Coordinates of N, CA and C in Angstrom, one line a residue:
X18 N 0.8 -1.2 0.0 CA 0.0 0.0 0.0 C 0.9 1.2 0.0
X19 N 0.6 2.0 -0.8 CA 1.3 3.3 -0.9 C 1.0 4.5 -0.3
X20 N 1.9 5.8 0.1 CA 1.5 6.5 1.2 C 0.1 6.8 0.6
X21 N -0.5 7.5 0.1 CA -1.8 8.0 -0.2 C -2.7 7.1 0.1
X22 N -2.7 6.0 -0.2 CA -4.0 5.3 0.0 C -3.7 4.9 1.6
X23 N -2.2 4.8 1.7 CA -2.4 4.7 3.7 C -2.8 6.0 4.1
X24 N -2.9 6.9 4.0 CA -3.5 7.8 4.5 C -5.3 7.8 4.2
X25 N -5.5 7.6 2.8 CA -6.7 7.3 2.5 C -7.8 6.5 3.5
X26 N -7.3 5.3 3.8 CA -7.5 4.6 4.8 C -7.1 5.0 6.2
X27 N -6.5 5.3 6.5 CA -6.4 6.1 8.1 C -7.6 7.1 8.2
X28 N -7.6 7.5 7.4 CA -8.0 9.0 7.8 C -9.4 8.3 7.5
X29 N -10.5 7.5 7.0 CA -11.6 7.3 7.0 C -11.7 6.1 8.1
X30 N -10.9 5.6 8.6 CA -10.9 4.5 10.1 C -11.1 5.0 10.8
X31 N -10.8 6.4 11.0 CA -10.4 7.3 12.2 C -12.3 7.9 12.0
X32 N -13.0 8.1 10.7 CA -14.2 8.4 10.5 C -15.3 7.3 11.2
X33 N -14.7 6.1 10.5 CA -15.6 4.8 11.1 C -15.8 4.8 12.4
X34 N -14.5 5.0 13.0 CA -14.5 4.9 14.8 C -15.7 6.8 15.1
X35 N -15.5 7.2 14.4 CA -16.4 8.3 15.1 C -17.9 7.8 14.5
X36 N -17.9 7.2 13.7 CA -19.5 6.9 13.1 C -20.5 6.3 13.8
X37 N -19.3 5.3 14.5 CA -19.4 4.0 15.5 C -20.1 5.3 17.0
X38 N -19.2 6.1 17.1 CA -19.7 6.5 18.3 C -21.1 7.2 18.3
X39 N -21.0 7.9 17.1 CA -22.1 9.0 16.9 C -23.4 8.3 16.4
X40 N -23.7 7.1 16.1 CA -24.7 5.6 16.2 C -24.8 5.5 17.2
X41 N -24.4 5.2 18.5 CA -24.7 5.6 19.8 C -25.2 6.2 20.3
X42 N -24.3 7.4 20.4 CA -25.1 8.5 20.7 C -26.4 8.9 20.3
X43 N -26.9 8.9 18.8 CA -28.3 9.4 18.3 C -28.9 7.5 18.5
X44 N -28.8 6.6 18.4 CA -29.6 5.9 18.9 C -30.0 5.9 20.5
X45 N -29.1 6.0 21.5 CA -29.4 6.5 22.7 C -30.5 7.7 22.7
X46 N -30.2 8.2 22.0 CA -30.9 10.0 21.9 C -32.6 10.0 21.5
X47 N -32.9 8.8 20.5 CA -33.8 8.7 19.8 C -34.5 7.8 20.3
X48 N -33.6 6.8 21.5 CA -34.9 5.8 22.0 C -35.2 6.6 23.4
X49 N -34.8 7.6 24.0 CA -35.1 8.6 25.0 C -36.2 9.3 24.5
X50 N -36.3 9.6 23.9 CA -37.1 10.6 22.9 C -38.3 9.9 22.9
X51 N -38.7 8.5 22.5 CA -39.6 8.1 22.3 C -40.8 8.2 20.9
X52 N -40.0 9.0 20.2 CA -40.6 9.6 18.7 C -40.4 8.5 17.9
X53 N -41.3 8.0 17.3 CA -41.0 6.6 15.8 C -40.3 7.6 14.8
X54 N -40.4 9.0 14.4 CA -39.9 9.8 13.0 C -38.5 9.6 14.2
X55 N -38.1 10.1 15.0 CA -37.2 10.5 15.3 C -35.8 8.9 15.7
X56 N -36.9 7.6 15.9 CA -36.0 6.3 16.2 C -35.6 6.0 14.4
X57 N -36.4 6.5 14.0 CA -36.4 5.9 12.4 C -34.8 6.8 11.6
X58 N -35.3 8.1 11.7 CA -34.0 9.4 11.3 C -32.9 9.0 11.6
X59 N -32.8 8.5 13.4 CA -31.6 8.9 13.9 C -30.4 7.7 13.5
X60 N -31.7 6.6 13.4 CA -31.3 5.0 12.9 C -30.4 5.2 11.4
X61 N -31.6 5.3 10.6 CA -31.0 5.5 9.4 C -29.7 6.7 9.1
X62 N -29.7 7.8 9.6 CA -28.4 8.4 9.4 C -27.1 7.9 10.1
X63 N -27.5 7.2 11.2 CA -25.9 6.7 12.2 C -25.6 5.4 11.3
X64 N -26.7 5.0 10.9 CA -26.3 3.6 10.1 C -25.4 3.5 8.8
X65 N -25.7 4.6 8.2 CA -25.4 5.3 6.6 C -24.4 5.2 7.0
X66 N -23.7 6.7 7.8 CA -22.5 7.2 8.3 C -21.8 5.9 8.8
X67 N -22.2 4.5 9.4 CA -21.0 3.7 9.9 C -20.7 3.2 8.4
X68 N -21.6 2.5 7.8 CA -21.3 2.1 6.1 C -20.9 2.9 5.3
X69 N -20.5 4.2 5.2 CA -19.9 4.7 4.0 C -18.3 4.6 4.5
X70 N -18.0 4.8 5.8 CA -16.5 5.1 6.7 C -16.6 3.6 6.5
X71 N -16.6 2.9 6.9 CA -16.2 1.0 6.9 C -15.9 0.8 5.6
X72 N -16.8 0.8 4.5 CA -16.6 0.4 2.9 C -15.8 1.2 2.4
X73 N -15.3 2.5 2.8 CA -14.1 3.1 2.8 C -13.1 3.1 2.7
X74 N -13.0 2.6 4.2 CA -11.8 2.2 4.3 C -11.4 0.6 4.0
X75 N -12.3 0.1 3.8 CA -11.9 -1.5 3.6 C -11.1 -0.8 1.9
X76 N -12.3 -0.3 1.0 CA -11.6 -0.4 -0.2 C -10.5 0.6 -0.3
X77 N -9.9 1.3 0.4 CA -8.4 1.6 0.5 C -7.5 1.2 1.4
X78 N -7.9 -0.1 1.5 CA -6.6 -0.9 2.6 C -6.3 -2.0 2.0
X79 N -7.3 -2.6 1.0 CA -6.6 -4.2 0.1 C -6.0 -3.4 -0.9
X80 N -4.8 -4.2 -1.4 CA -4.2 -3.9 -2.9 C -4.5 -5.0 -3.3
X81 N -5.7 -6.1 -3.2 CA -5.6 -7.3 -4.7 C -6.8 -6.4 -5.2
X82 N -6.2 -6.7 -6.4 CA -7.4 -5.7 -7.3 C -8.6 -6.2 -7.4
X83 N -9.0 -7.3 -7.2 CA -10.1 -8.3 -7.1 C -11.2 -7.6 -6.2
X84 N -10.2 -7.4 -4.8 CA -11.2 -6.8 -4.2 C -11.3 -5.5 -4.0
X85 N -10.4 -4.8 -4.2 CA -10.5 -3.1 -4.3 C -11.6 -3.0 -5.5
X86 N -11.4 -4.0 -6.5 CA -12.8 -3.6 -7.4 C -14.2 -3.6 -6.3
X87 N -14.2 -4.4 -5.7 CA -15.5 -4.8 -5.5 C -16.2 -3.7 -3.9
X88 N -14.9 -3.8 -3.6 CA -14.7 -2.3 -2.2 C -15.1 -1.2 -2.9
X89 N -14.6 -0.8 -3.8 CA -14.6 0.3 -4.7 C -16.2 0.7 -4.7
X90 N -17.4 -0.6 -5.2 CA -18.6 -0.1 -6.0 C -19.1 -0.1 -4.8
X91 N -18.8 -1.0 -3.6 CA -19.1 -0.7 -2.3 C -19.5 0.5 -1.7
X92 N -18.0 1.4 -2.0 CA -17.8 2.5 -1.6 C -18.6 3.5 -2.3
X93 N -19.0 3.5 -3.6 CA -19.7 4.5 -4.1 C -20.9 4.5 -3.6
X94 N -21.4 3.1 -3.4 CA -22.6 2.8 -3.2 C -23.0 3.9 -2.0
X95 N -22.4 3.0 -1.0 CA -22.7 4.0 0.0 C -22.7 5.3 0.1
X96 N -21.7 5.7 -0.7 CA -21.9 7.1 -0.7 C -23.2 7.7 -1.1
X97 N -23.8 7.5 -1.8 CA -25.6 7.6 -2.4 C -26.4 7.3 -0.8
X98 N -26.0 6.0 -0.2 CA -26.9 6.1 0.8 C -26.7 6.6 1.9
X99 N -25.3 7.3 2.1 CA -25.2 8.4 3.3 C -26.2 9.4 2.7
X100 N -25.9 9.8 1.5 CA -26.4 11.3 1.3 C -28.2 11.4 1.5
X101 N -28.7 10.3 1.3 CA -29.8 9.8 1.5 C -30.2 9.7 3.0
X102 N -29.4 9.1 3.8 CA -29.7 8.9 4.9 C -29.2 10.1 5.8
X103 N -28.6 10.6 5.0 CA -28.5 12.3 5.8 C -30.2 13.0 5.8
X104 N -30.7 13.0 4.7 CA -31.7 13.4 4.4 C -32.6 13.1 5.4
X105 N -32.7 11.4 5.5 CA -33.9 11.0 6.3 C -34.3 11.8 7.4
X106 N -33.6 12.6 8.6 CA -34.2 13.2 9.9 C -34.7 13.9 9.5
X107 N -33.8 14.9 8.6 CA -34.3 16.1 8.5 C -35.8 15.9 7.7
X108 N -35.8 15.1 6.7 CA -37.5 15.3 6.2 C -38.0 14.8 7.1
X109 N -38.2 13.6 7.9 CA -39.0 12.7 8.7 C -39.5 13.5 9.5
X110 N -38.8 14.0 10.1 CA -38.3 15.0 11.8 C -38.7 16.6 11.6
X111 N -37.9 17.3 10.0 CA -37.9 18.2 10.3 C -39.3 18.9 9.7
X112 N -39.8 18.4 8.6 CA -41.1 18.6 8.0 C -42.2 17.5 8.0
X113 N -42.1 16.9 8.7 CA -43.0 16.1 9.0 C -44.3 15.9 8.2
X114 N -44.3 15.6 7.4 CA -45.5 15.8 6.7 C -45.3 15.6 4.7
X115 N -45.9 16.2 3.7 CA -46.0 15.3 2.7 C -44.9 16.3 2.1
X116 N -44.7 17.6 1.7 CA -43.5 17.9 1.7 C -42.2 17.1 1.5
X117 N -41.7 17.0 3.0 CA -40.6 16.2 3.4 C -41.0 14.8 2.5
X118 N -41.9 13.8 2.9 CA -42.0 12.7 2.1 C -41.5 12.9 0.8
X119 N -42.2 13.8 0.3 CA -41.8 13.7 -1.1 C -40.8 13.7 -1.7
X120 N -39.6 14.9 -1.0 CA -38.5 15.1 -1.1 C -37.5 13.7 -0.9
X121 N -37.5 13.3 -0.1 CA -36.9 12.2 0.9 C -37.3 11.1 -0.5
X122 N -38.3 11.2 -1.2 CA -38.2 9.8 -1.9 C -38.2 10.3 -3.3
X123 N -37.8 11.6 -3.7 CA -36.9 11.6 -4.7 C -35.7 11.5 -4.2
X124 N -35.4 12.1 -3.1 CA -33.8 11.1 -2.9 C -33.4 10.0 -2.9
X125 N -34.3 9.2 -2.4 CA -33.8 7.6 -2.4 C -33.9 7.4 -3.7
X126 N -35.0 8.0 -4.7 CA -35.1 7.2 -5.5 C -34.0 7.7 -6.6
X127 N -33.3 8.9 -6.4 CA -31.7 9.3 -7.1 C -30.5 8.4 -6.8
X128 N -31.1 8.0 -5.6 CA -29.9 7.1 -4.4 C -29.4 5.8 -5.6
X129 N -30.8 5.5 -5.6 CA -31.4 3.8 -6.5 C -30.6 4.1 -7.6
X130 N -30.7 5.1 -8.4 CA -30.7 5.7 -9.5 C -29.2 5.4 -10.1
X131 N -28.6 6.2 -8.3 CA -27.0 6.4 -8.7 C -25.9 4.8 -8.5
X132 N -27.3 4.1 -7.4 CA -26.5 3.0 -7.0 C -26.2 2.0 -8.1
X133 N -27.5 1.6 -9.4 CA -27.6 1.3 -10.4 C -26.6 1.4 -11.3
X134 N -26.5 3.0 -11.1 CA -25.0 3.4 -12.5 C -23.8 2.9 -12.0
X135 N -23.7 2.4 -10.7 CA -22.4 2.0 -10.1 C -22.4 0.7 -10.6
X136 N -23.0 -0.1 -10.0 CA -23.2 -1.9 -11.0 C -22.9 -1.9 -12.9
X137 N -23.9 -0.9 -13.1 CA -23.8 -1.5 -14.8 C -23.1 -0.7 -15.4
X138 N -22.9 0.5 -15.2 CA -22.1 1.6 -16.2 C -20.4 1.3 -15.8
X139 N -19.9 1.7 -16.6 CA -18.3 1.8 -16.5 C -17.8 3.2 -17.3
X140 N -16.5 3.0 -16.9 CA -15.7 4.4 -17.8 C -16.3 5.7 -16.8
X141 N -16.2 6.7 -18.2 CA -16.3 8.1 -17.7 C -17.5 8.5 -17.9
X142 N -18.9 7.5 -18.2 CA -20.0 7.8 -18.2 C -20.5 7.9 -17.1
X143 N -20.0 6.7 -15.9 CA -20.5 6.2 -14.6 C -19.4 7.7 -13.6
X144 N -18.6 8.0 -14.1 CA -18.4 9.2 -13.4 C -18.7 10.4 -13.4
X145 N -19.3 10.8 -14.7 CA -20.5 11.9 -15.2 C -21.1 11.7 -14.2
X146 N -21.9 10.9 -14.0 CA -23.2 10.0 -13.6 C -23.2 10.4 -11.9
X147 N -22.2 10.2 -11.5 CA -21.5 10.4 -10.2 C -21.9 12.0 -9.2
X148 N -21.0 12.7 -10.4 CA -21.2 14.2 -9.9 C -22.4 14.7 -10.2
X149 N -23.5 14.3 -10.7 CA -24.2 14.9 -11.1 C -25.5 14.5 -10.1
X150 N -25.5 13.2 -9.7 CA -26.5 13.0 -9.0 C -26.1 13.3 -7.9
X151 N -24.8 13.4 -6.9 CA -24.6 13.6 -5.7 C -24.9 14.9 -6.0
X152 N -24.3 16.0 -6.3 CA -25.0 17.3 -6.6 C -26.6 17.4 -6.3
X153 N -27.2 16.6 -7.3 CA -28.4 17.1 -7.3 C -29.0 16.8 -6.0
X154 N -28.7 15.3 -5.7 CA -29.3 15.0 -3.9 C -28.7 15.8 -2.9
X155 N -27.8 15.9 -2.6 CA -26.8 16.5 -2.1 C -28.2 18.5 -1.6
X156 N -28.6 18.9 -3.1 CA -29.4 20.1 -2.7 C -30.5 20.4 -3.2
X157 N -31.0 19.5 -3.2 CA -32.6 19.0 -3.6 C -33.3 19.3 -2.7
X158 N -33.1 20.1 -1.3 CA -34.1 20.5 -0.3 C -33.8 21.9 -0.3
X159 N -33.2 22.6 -0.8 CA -32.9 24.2 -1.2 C -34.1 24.7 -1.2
X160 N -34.8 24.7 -1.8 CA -36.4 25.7 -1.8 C -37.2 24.9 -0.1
X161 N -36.6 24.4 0.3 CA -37.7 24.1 1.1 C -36.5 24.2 2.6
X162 N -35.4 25.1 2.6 CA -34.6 25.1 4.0 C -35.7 26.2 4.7
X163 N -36.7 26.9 4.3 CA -36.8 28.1 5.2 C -37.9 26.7 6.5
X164 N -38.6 25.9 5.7 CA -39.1 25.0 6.5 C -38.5 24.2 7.5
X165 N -37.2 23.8 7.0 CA -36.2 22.9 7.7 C -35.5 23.9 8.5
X166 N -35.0 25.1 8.6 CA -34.8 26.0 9.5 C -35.6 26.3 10.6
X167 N -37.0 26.0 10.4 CA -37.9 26.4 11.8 C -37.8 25.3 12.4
X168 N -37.9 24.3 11.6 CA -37.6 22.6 12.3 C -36.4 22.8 13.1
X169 N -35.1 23.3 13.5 CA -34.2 22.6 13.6 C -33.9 24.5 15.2
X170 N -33.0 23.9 15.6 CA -33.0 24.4 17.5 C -31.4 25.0 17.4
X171 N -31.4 26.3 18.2 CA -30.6 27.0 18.0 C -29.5 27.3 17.0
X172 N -27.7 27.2 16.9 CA -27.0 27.0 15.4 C -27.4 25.6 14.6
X173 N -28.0 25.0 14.9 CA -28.4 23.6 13.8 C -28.3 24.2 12.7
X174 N -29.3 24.8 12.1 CA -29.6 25.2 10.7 C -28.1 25.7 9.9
X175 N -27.2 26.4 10.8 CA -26.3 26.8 10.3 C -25.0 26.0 10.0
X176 N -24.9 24.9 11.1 CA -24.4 23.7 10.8 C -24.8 22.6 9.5
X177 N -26.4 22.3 9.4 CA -26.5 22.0 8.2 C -25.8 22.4 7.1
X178 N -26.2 23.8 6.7 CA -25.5 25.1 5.5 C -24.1 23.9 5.7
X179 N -23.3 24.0 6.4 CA -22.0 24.1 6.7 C -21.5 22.6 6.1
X180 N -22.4 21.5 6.4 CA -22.0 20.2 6.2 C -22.2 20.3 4.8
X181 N -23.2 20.8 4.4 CA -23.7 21.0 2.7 C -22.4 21.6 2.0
X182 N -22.0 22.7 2.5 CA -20.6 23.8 2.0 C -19.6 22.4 2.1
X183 N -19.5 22.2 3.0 CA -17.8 21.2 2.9 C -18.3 20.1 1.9
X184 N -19.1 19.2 1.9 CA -18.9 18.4 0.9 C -18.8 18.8 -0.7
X185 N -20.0 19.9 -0.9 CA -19.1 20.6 -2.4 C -17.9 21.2 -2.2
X186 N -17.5 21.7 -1.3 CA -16.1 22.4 -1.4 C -15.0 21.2 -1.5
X187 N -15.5 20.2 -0.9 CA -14.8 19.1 -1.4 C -14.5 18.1 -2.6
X188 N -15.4 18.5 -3.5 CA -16.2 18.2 -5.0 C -14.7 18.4 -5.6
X189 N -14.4 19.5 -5.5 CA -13.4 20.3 -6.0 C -11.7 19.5 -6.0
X190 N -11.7 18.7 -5.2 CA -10.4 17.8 -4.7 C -10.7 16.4 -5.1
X191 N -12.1 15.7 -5.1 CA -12.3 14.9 -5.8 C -12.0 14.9 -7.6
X192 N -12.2 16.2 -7.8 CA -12.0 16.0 -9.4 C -10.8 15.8 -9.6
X193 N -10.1 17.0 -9.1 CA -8.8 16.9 -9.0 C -7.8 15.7 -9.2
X194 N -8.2 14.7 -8.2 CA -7.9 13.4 -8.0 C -7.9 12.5 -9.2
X195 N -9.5 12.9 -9.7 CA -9.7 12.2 -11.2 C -8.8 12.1 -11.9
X196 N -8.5 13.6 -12.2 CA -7.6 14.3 -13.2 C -5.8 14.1 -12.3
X197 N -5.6 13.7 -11.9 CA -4.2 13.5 -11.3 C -3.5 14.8 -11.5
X198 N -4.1 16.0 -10.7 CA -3.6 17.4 -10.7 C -2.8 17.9 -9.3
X199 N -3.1 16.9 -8.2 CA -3.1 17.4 -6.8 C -2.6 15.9 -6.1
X200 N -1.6 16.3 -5.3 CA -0.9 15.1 -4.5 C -1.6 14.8 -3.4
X201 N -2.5 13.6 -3.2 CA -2.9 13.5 -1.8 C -4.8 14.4 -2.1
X202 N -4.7 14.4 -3.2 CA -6.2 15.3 -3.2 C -7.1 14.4 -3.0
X203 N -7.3 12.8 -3.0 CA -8.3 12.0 -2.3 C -8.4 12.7 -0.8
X204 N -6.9 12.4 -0.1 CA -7.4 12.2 1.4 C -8.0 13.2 1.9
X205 N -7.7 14.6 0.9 CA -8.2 16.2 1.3 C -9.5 16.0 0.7
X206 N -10.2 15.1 -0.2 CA -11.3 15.1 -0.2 C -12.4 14.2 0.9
X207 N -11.5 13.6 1.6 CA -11.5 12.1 2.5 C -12.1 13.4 4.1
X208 N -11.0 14.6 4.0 CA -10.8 15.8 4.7 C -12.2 16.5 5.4
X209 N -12.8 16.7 3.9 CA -14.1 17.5 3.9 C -15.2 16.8 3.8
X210 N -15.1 15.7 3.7 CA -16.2 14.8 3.7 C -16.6 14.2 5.6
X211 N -15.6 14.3 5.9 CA -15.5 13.9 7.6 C -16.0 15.1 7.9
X212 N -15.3 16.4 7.4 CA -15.9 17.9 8.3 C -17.7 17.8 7.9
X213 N -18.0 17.4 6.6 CA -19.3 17.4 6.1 C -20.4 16.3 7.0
X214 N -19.8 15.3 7.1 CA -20.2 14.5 8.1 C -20.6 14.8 9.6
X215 N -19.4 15.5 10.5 CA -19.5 16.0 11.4 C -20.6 17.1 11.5
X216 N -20.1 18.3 10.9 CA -21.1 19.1 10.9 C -22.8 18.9 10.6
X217 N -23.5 17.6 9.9 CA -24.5 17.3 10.0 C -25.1 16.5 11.2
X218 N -24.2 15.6 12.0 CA -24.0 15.2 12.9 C -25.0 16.5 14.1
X219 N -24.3 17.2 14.1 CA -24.5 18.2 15.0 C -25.3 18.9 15.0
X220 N -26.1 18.8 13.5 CA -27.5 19.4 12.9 C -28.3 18.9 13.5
X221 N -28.3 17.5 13.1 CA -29.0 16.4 13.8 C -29.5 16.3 15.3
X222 N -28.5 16.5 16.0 CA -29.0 16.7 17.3 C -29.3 17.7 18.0
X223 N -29.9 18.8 16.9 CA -30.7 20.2 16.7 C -32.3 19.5 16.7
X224 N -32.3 18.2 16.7 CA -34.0 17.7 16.4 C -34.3 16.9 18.1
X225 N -33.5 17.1 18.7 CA -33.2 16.4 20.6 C -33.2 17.9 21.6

């Protein structure tokens, strides 16, 4: 394994172990609560967040190519159902009602969409495919924050903004990466994706 992908891998272990805790914590938080929208949200986003950090890092810690392929679609995969399972409190919890539903199941169903292009597409179609739908899920609740703002308890709302900001500002290091412009631009995308994580984390328990 080469320094990059050891860092690659470190640096999302070090994610998993915080995923692992922050699963805890909002499941502790949510069976207190006694709320079904809220055991349901807190479930599905701690859950996301341990599966995107685990399939992560597994697929940058094997070098047989066999299975870094197979880590790899893993890892994208997930990636679609974190962004998804980000979503879930906030619509469940924060708009309660058909609104939120609706939104929440155009995301999954982009989720589906994107998870799809990962199995059968290849090349640079499946990574077109990539940026375009995490973008679009990623801010597909934009017309509807002033709702999710009244939903959500003291800085929450601005912490959301903030998790939203780091993962596109991270977009930026991912391409990079693509294009082999930038040394180490995975793990600095690896970077912003943890700060993007964290910061929604914290949103989240704007709904406790």
């Amino acid at each position: 394994m080469y320094y990059g992908e050891r860092l690659n891998s470190i640096s999302h272990l070090v994610g998993a172990v915080f995923a692992l805790i922050a699963l805890g914590s909002l499941l502790t938080l949510a069976l207190q609560s006694q709320d079904p929208l809220i055991i349901t949200g807190f479930t599905v986003f701690g859950t996301t967040m341990v599966l995107l950090y685990t399939m992560s890092t597994l697929y940058h810690s094997f070098p047989q190519p066999h299975l870094k392929a197979i880590f790899k679609v893993l890892d994208h995969v997930s990636i679609y159902l974190l962004i998804a399972g980000t979503y879930t409190p906030f619509m469940l919890i924060g708009l309660r009602g058909e609104k939120g539903l609706i939104i929440l199941a155009v995301v999954w169903a982009l989720a589906l969409v994107g998870i799809l292009t990962e199995v059968f597409l290849r090349g640079k179609l499946v990574k077109i495919c990539q940026l375009i739908i995490y973008l679009a899920m990623g801010w597909a609740c934009a017309f509807q924050m002033d709702d999710v703002k009244a939903a959500l308890h003291g800085q929450s709302f601005y912490w959301l903004w903030l998790g939203g900001i780091a993962y596109t500002a991270g977009v930026v290091f991912y391409l990079l990466d693509k294009v082999n412009r930038l040394q180490h631009a995975h793990g600095i995308w690896h970077f912003f994706v943890m700060c993007g994580t964290i910061a929604h984390f914290i949103a989240v328990l704007g709904f406790v």
